[in-house]
PDB file of C-alpha atoms in Angstrom:
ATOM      1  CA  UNK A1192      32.684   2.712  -9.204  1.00 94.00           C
ATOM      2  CA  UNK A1193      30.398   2.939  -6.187  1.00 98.00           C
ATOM      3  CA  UNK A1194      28.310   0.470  -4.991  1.00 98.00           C
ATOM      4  CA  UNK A1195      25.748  -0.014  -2.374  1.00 98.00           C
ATOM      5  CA  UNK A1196      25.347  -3.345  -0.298  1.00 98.00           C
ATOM      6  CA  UNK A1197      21.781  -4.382   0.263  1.00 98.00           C
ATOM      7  CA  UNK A1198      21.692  -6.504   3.632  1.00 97.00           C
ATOM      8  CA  UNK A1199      21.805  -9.878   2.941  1.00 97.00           C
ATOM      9  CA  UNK A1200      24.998  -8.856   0.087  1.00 98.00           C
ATOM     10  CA  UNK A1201      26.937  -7.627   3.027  1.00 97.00           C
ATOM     11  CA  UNK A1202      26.559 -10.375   5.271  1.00 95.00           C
ATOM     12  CA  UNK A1203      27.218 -12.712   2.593  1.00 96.00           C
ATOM     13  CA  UNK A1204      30.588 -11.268   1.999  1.00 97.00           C
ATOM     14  CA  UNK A1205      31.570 -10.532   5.812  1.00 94.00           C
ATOM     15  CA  UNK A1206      30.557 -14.461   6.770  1.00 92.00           C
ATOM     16  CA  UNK A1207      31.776 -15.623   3.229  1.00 94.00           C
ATOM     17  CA  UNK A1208      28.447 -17.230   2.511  1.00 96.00           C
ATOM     18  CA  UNK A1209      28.710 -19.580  -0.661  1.00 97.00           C
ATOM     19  CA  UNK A1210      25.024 -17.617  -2.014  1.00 97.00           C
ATOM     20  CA  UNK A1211      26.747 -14.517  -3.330  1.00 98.00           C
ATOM     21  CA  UNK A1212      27.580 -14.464  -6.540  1.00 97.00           C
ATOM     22  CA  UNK A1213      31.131 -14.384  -7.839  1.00 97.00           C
ATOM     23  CA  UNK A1214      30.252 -11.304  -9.576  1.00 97.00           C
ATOM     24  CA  UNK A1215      29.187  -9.555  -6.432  1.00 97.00           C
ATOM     25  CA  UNK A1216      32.048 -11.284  -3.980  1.00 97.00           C
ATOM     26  CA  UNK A1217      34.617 -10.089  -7.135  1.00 97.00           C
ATOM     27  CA  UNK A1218      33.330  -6.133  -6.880  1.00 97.00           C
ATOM     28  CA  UNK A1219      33.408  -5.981  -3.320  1.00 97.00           C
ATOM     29  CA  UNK A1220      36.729  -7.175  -3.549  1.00 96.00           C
ATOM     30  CA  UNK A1221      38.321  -4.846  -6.304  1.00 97.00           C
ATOM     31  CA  UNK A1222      40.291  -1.775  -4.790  1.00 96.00           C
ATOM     32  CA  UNK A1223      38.759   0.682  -7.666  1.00 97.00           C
ATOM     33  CA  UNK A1224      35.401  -0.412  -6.084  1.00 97.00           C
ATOM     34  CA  UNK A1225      34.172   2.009  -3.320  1.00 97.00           C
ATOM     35  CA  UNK A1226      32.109   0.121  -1.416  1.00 98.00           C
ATOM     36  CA  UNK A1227      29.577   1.641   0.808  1.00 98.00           C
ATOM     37  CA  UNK A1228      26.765  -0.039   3.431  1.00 98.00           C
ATOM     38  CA  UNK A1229      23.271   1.811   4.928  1.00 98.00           C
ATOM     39  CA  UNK A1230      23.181   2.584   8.519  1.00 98.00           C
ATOM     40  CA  UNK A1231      19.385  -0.043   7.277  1.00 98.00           C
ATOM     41  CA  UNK A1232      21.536  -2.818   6.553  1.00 98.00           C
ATOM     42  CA  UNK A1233      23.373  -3.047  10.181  1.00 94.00           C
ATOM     43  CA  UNK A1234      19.353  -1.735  11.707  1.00 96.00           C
ATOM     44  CA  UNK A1235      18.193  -4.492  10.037  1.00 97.00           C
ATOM     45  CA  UNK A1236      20.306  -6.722  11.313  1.00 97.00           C
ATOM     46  CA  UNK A1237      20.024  -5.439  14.947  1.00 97.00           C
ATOM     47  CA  UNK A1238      16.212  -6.151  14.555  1.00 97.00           C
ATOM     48  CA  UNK A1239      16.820  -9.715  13.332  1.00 95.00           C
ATOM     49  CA  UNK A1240      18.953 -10.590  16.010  1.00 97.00           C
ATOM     50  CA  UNK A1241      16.617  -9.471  18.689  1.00 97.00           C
ATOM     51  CA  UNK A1242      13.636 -11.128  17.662  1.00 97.00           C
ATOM     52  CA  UNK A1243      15.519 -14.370  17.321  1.00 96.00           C
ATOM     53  CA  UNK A1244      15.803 -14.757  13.285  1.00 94.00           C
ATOM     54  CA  UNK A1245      19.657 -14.435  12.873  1.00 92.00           C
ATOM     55  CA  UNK A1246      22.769 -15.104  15.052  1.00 93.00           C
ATOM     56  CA  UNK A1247      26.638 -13.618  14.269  1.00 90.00           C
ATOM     57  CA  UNK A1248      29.223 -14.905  15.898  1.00 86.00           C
ATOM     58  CA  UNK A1249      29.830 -11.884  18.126  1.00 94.00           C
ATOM     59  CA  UNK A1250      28.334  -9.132  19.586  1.00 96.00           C
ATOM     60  CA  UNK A1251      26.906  -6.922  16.456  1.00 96.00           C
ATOM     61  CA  UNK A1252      28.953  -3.718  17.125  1.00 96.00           C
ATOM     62  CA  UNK A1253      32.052  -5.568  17.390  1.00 97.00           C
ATOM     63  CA  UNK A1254      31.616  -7.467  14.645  1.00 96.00           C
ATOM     64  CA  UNK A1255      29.939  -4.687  12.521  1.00 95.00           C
ATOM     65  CA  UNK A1256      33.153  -2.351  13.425  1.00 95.00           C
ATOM     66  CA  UNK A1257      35.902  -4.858  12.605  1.00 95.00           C
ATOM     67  CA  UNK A1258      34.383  -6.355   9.324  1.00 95.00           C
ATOM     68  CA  UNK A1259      33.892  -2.770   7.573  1.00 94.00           C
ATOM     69  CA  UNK A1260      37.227  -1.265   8.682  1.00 93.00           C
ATOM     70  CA  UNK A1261      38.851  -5.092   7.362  1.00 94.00           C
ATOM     71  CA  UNK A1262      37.043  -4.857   4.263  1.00 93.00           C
ATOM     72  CA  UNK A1263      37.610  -0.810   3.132  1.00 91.00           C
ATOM     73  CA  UNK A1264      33.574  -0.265   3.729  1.00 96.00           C
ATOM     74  CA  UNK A1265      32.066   3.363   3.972  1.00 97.00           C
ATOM     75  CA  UNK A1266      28.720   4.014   5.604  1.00 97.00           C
ATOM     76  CA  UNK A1267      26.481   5.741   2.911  1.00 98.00           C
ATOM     77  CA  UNK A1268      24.515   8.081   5.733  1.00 98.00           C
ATOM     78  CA  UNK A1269      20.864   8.395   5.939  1.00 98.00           C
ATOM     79  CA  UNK A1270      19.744  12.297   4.594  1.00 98.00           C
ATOM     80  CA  UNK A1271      16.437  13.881   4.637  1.00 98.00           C
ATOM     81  CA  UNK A1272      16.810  13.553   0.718  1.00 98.00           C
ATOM     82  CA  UNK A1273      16.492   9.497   1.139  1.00 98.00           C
ATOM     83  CA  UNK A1274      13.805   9.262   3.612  1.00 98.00           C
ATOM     84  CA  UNK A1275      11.819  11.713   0.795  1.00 98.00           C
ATOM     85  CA  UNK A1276      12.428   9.195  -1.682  1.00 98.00           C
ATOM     86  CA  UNK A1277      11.263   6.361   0.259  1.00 98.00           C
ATOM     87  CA  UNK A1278       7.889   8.614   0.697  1.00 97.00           C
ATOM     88  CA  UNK A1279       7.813   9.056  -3.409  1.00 97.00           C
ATOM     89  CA  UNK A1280       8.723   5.151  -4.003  1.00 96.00           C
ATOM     90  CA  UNK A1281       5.771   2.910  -5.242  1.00 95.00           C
ATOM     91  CA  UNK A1282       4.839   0.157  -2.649  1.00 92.00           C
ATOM     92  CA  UNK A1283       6.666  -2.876  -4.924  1.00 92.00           C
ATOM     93  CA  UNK A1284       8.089  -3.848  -1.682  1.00 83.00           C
ATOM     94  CA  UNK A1285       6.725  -3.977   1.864  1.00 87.00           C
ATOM     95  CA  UNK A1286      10.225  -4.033   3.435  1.00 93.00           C
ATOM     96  CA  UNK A1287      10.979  -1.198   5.039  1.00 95.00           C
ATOM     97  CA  UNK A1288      14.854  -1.683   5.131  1.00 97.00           C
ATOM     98  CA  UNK A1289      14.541  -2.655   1.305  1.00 96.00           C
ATOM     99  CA  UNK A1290      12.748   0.378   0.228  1.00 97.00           C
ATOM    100  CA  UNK A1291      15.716   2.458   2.376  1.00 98.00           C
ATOM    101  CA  UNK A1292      18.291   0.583   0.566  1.00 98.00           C
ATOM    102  CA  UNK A1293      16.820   1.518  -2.980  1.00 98.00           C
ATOM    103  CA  UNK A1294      16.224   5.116  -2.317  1.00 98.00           C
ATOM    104  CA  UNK A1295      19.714   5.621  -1.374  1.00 98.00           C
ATOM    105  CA  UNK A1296      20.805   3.748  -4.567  1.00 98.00           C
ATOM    106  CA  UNK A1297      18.820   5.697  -6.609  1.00 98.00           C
ATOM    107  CA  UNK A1298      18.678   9.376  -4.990  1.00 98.00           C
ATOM    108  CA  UNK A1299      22.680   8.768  -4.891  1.00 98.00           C
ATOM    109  CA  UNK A1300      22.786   7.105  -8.888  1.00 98.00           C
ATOM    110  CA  UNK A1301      25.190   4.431  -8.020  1.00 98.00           C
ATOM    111  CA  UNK A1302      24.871   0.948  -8.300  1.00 98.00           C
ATOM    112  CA  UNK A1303      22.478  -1.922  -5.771  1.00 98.00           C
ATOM    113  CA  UNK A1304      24.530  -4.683  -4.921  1.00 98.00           C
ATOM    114  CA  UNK A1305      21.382  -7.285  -4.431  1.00 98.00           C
ATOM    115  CA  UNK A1306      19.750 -10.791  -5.438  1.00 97.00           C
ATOM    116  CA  UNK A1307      16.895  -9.403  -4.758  1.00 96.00           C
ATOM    117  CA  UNK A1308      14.575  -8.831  -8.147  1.00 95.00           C
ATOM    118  CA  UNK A1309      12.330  -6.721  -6.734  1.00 94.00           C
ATOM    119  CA  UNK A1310      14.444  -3.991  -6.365  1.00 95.00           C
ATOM    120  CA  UNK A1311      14.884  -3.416 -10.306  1.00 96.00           C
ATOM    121  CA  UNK A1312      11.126  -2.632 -10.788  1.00 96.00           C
ATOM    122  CA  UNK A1313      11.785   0.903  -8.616  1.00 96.00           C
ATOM    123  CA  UNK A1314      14.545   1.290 -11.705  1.00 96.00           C
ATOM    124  CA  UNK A1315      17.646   1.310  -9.575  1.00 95.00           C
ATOM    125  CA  UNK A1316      20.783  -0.173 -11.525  1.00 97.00           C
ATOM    126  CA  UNK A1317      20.956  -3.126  -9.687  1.00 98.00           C
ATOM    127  CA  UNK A1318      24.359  -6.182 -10.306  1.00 97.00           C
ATOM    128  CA  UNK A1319      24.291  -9.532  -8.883  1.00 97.00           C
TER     129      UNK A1319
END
């Protein structure tokens, strides 16, 4: 099974956060689970830490490197295919990073690893 980590499911599992669920924190963890995080999710972050809204304990490419080569993560790359879904998607969601995230769940058909609700009204197969 692949999955897709939305932003704050990744960090949750790299800082072990006590807000992701044990279904999400138990199919990260499963070897038959392939596991795969958008080039958005560690943007994202970048962005957050620069303005001020979010610390990590180390510098973000250090940390970034170490915690997806620890934890048997892939990054899902960004095609032209994605970026042409995010230009077909309906505006449910203002977040840029979000709507990036979905489109590469859905153009790819695998599963959205994400609390976030929202995200099933584009129709992407989303667990939490």
């Amino acid at each position: 099974m692949k999955i897709l980590l939305d932003t704050h499911a990744l960090l949750w599992f790299l800082l072990d956060d006590p807000a992701l669920s044990n279904t999400a924190r138990e199919l990260i963890r499963n070897p038959e689970t392939d596991v795969l995080v958008s080039p958005a999710s560690y943007w994202e972050i970048a962005i957050k830490i620069s303005i001020g809204k979010y610390r990590l304990p180390e510098p973000l490419a250090v940390f970034m490197d170490r915690e997806l080569s620890a934890n048997r993560s892939d990054i899902l790359p960004i095609s032209v295919r994605h970026a042409d879904h995010v230009a077909r998607l309906p505006f449910h969601h203002r977040d840029p990073f979000d709507r990036l995230i979905v489109a590469q769940a859905l153009e790819e058909a695998i599963l959205l690893l994400s609390a976030d609700e929202v995200m099933d009204r584009y129709g992407a197969q989303r667990v939490w």
